[in-house]
Coordinates of N, CA and C in Angstrom, one line a residue:
X1 N 83.8 132.5 117.3 CA 84.7 131.2 117.3 C 84.4 130.5 116.0
X2 N 85.5 130.0 115.3 CA 85.0 129.2 114.1 C 84.6 127.7 114.4
X3 N 83.9 127.2 113.4 CA 83.4 125.8 113.5 C 83.0 125.6 112.1
X4 N 83.3 124.1 111.9 CA 82.9 123.6 110.5 C 82.8 122.3 110.7
X5 N 81.8 121.6 109.6 CA 82.1 120.1 109.4 C 83.3 120.1 108.5
X6 N 84.0 118.7 108.9 CA 85.2 118.5 108.1 C 85.3 118.7 106.7
X7 N 84.2 118.1 106.1 CA 84.0 118.3 104.5 C 83.7 119.6 104.1
X8 N 83.4 120.6 105.1 CA 83.2 122.0 104.4 C 84.4 122.9 104.6
X9 N 85.5 122.2 105.3 CA 86.8 123.0 105.3 C 87.3 123.4 103.9
X10 N 87.9 124.3 103.5 CA 88.2 124.8 102.2 C 89.4 123.9 101.7
X11 N 89.2 123.5 100.4 CA 90.1 122.5 99.8 C 91.6 123.2 99.8
X12 N 92.7 122.2 100.0 CA 94.0 122.9 99.8 C 94.4 124.0 100.7
X13 N 93.8 124.0 102.0 CA 94.0 125.2 102.9 C 93.6 126.5 102.2
X14 N 92.4 126.4 101.6 CA 91.8 127.8 101.0 C 92.7 128.2 99.9
X15 N 93.3 127.4 99.1 CA 94.1 128.0 97.9 C 95.6 128.3 98.3
X16 N 96.0 128.0 99.5 CA 97.4 128.0 99.8 C 98.2 126.9 99.2
X17 N 97.7 125.6 99.0 CA 98.3 124.4 98.7 C 97.4 123.9 97.5
X18 N 97.5 124.5 96.4 CA 96.5 123.9 95.3 C 96.8 122.7 94.8
X19 N 98.0 122.2 94.9 CA 98.3 120.8 94.4 C 97.9 119.8 95.4
X20 N 97.6 120.3 96.5 CA 97.1 119.1 97.6 C 95.6 119.3 97.7
X21 N 94.9 119.9 96.9 CA 93.4 120.3 97.1 C 92.7 119.2 97.1
X22 N 93.1 118.0 96.5 CA 92.3 116.9 96.2 C 92.7 115.9 97.3
X23 N 91.6 115.8 98.3 CA 91.9 115.0 99.4 C 92.3 115.6 100.8
X24 N 92.6 116.9 100.6 CA 93.0 117.6 101.7 C 92.4 119.0 101.9
X25 N 91.5 119.1 103.1 CA 90.8 120.4 103.4 C 91.5 121.0 104.7
X26 N 91.8 122.3 104.7 CA 92.1 122.7 106.0 C 91.9 124.3 106.2
X27 N 92.1 124.7 107.4 CA 91.9 126.1 107.6 C 92.6 126.5 109.0
X28 N 93.2 127.6 109.0 CA 93.9 128.1 110.2 C 93.1 128.7 111.2
X29 N 92.9 128.1 112.2 CA 92.1 128.9 113.4 C 93.0 129.0 114.6
X30 N 93.2 130.4 114.7 CA 94.4 130.6 115.7 C 95.8 130.2 115.3
X31 N 96.4 129.6 116.3 CA 97.7 128.9 116.0 C 97.7 127.4 115.8
X32 N 96.4 127.0 115.4 CA 96.1 125.6 114.9 C 95.7 125.5 113.4
X33 N 96.1 124.6 113.0 CA 95.5 124.2 111.4 C 94.6 123.0 111.5
X34 N 93.4 123.1 111.3 CA 92.4 122.1 111.3 C 92.2 121.5 109.9
X35 N 92.4 120.3 109.8 CA 92.9 119.5 108.6 C 91.9 118.3 108.5
X36 N 91.3 118.1 107.3 CA 90.5 116.8 107.0 C 91.3 116.1 105.8
X37 N 91.8 115.0 105.9 CA 92.4 114.3 104.9 C 91.4 113.0 104.5
X38 N 91.3 113.0 103.2 CA 90.5 111.9 102.6 C 91.2 111.2 101.4
X39 N 91.8 110.1 101.7 CA 92.6 109.4 100.7 C 91.8 108.4 100.1
X40 N 92.0 107.9 98.8 CA 91.3 107.0 97.9 C 92.0 105.7 98.0
X41 N 93.0 105.6 98.6 CA 93.5 104.2 98.7 C 95.0 104.2 99.4
X42 N 95.6 103.2 99.2 CA 96.9 103.1 99.9 C 97.8 104.3 99.4
X43 N 98.6 104.8 100.4 CA 99.5 106.0 100.2 C 100.7 106.0 101.0
X44 N 101.8 105.9 100.6 CA 103.1 105.8 101.2 C 103.7 107.1 100.9
X45 N 103.8 107.9 102.1 CA 104.4 109.3 101.9 C 106.1 109.5 101.8
X46 N 106.6 108.4 102.0 CA 108.0 108.3 101.9 C 108.7 109.1 100.8
X47 N 108.3 108.8 99.6 CA 109.1 109.4 98.5 C 108.5 110.9 98.3
X48 N 107.4 111.2 98.8 CA 106.9 112.5 98.9 C 107.7 113.6 99.7
X49 N 108.0 113.1 100.8 CA 108.8 113.7 101.9 C 110.1 113.9 101.4
X50 N 110.8 112.8 100.8 CA 112.2 113.0 100.2 C 112.1 114.1 99.1
X51 N 111.2 113.8 98.3 CA 111.1 114.9 96.9 C 111.1 116.3 97.5
X52 N 110.2 116.5 98.6 CA 110.0 117.7 99.1 C 111.1 118.4 99.9
X53 N 112.1 117.5 100.0 CA 113.5 118.0 100.7 C 113.2 118.2 102.3
X54 N 112.3 117.4 102.7 CA 112.1 117.6 104.3 C 113.2 116.9 105.1
X55 N 113.9 117.6 106.1 CA 115.0 117.3 106.9 C 115.1 115.6 107.1
X56 N 115.8 114.8 106.7 CA 116.0 113.5 106.8 C 114.9 112.7 106.3
X57 N 114.1 113.3 105.2 CA 112.9 112.5 104.7 C 111.8 112.2 105.3
X58 N 111.8 113.1 106.5 CA 110.6 112.9 107.5 C 109.8 114.2 107.5
X59 N 108.5 114.1 108.0 CA 107.5 115.2 108.4 C 107.8 115.6 109.8
X60 N 108.3 116.9 109.9 CA 108.5 117.4 111.2 C 107.6 118.0 112.1
X61 N 106.2 118.0 111.5 CA 105.0 118.3 112.0 C 104.5 117.4 112.9
X62 N 104.1 117.7 114.3 CA 103.3 116.8 114.9 C 101.9 116.8 114.5
X63 N 101.2 115.6 114.7 CA 99.6 115.5 114.3 C 99.0 114.9 115.2
X64 N 97.8 115.5 115.6 CA 97.0 115.1 116.6 C 95.7 114.9 115.9
X65 N 95.0 113.8 115.9 CA 93.9 113.5 115.0 C 92.9 112.3 115.5
X66 N 92.0 112.2 114.5 CA 91.1 111.1 114.9 C 90.5 110.5 113.5
X67 N 90.6 109.2 113.5 CA 90.3 108.5 112.3 C 89.0 108.2 112.2
X68 N 88.0 108.6 111.1 CA 86.7 108.2 110.9 C 86.8 106.8 110.2
X69 N 87.4 106.7 109.1 CA 87.7 105.4 108.4 C 89.0 105.2 108.0
X70 N 89.3 104.0 107.9 CA 90.9 103.7 107.4 C 91.8 103.5 108.5
X71 N 93.0 103.5 108.1 CA 94.2 103.1 109.0 C 95.3 104.1 108.4
X72 N 96.2 104.6 109.6 CA 97.4 105.4 109.2 C 98.4 104.6 110.1
X73 N 99.4 104.4 109.6 CA 100.8 104.0 110.1 C 101.7 105.1 110.1
X74 N 102.4 105.4 111.2 CA 103.6 106.2 111.2 C 104.6 105.5 111.6
X75 N 105.8 105.6 110.8 CA 107.0 104.9 110.9 C 108.1 106.1 111.3
X76 N 109.1 105.8 112.1 CA 110.2 106.7 112.4 C 111.5 106.3 112.0
X77 N 111.8 106.5 110.7 CA 113.1 106.1 110.2 C 114.3 106.6 111.0
X78 N 115.3 105.5 111.1 CA 116.5 105.9 111.6 C 116.5 105.9 113.0
X79 N 115.4 105.8 113.7 CA 115.4 105.9 115.1 C 115.2 104.8 116.0
X80 N 115.0 103.6 115.6 CA 114.4 102.3 116.3 C 113.3 102.4 116.9
X81 N 112.6 103.5 116.8 CA 111.3 103.7 117.5 C 110.3 102.8 116.4
X82 N 109.4 102.0 117.3 CA 108.4 101.2 116.6 C 107.4 102.0 115.9
X83 N 106.8 101.4 114.8 CA 105.8 102.0 114.1 C 104.5 102.0 115.1
X84 N 103.8 103.1 114.7 CA 102.4 103.2 115.4 C 101.4 103.1 114.5
X85 N 100.3 102.6 114.7 CA 99.4 102.4 113.8 C 97.7 102.8 114.4
X86 N 97.1 103.8 113.9 CA 95.8 104.3 114.4 C 94.9 103.7 113.3
X87 N 93.5 103.3 113.8 CA 92.7 102.8 113.1 C 91.4 103.6 113.4
X88 N 90.4 103.3 112.4 CA 89.0 103.9 112.5 C 88.6 103.9 114.0
X89 N 88.2 105.2 114.5 CA 87.4 105.2 115.9 C 88.6 105.4 116.8
X90 N 89.9 105.7 116.4 CA 91.0 106.2 117.2 C 91.4 107.5 117.3
X91 N 91.7 108.2 118.3 CA 92.5 109.5 118.4 C 93.9 108.9 118.2
X92 N 95.0 109.8 117.8 CA 96.2 109.6 117.8 C 97.1 110.9 117.9
X93 N 98.3 110.7 118.4 CA 99.2 111.7 118.2 C 100.4 111.1 117.5
X94 N 101.1 111.8 116.4 CA 102.2 111.3 115.9 C 103.2 112.5 116.0
X95 N 104.3 112.3 116.7 CA 105.3 113.4 117.0 C 106.2 113.5 115.8
X96 N 106.5 114.7 115.5 CA 107.4 115.0 114.3 C 108.5 114.0 114.1
X97 N 109.1 113.8 113.0 CA 110.1 112.9 112.9 C 109.5 111.6 112.0
X98 N 108.4 111.6 111.6 CA 107.6 110.4 111.1 C 107.4 110.3 109.6
X99 N 107.1 109.3 109.1 CA 106.6 109.3 107.8 C 105.3 108.5 107.8
X100 N 104.2 109.1 107.2 CA 103.0 108.4 107.3 C 102.7 107.6 106.1
X101 N 102.0 106.5 106.3 CA 101.6 105.6 105.4 C 100.1 105.3 105.4
X102 N 99.1 105.7 104.6 CA 97.8 105.4 104.7 C 97.7 104.0 104.0
X103 N 97.3 103.0 104.9 CA 97.2 101.5 104.5 C 96.1 101.2 103.6
X104 N 95.0 102.2 103.6 CA 93.9 101.9 102.6 C 93.1 103.2 102.7
X105 N 92.0 103.4 102.1 CA 91.2 104.6 102.0 C 91.0 105.0 103.4
X106 N 91.3 106.2 103.8 CA 91.2 106.7 105.1 C 90.7 108.2 105.3
X107 N 89.9 108.3 106.1 CA 89.4 109.9 106.4 C 89.7 110.2 107.8
X108 N 90.4 111.2 108.0 CA 90.9 111.7 109.3 C 90.9 113.2 109.5
X109 N 90.6 113.5 110.6 CA 90.4 114.9 111.0 C 91.7 115.2 111.9
X110 N 92.5 116.3 111.6 CA 93.8 116.7 112.3 C 93.7 117.8 112.8
X111 N 94.5 118.0 113.9 CA 94.6 119.6 114.6 C 96.1 119.5 114.7
X112 N 96.6 120.5 113.9 CA 98.1 120.7 113.8 C 98.7 122.0 114.3
X113 N 99.9 122.1 115.0 CA 100.4 123.4 115.1 C 100.5 124.3 113.6
X114 N 99.8 125.2 113.5 CA 99.9 125.9 112.2 C 101.1 126.2 111.5
X115 N 102.1 126.7 112.3 CA 103.5 127.0 111.7 C 104.1 125.8 111.2
X116 N 104.1 124.8 112.0 CA 104.8 123.3 111.6 C 104.1 122.9 110.2
X117 N 102.7 122.8 110.3 CA 102.2 122.3 109.2 C 102.4 123.0 107.9
X118 N 102.4 124.2 108.0 CA 102.6 125.2 106.9 C 104.1 125.1 106.2
X119 N 105.1 124.8 107.0 CA 106.4 124.3 106.6 C 106.2 123.3 105.8
X120 N 105.7 122.2 106.5 CA 105.5 120.9 105.6 C 104.8 121.1 104.4
X121 N 103.5 121.6 104.5 CA 102.7 121.7 103.3 C 103.4 122.5 102.2
X122 N 104.0 123.7 102.6 CA 104.7 124.4 101.6 C 105.9 123.7 100.9
X123 N 106.6 122.9 101.7 CA 107.6 122.1 101.0 C 107.0 121.1 100.0
X124 N 105.9 120.4 100.3 CA 105.2 119.6 99.5 C 104.5 120.3 98.3
X125 N 104.2 121.4 98.4 CA 103.4 122.2 97.5 C 104.5 122.5 96.4
X126 N 105.7 123.0 96.7 CA 106.7 123.3 95.9 C 107.3 122.2 95.2
X127 N 107.4 121.1 95.9 CA 107.9 119.8 95.2 C 106.8 119.4 94.2
X128 N 105.6 119.4 94.4 CA 104.5 119.2 93.4 C 104.5 119.8 92.1
X129 N 104.7 121.2 92.5 CA 104.7 122.2 91.4 C 105.9 121.9 90.3
X130 N 107.0 121.4 90.9 CA 108.2 121.3 90.0 C 107.9 119.8 89.4
X131 N 107.2 118.9 90.1 CA 107.1 117.6 89.2 C 106.1 117.6 88.4
X132 N 105.1 118.6 88.6 CA 103.9 118.4 87.6 C 104.4 119.5 86.3
X133 N 105.5 120.2 86.2 CA 105.8 121.0 85.2 C 106.4 120.1 84.0

């Protein structure tokens, strides 16, 4: 059985998403992707999802997680659904159709369906590669 400390997970999904290696570590275990996100400050992913060409400009991957430090806000554009805010010491579930906003430096452990996260991260990686050329 795999096991790891969050900080020991491989950067950028073990090389699958090299543009995302700073602040994102993950590894696929069975049909789940175990990820550790560490942001250095406020980050609103709205523009990132739009540039990545995600349908409706939202992340379609559901996220299950736990926040060690910081705060994550999930917004649900165009749905009328209220924002959800998870803070340090809380477990969370954000269904697909969200935009994530890291309101401050944040460290979070996530358990995601591997296929859904791979689609999301592949789109972000492709967009990052184009933007950095």
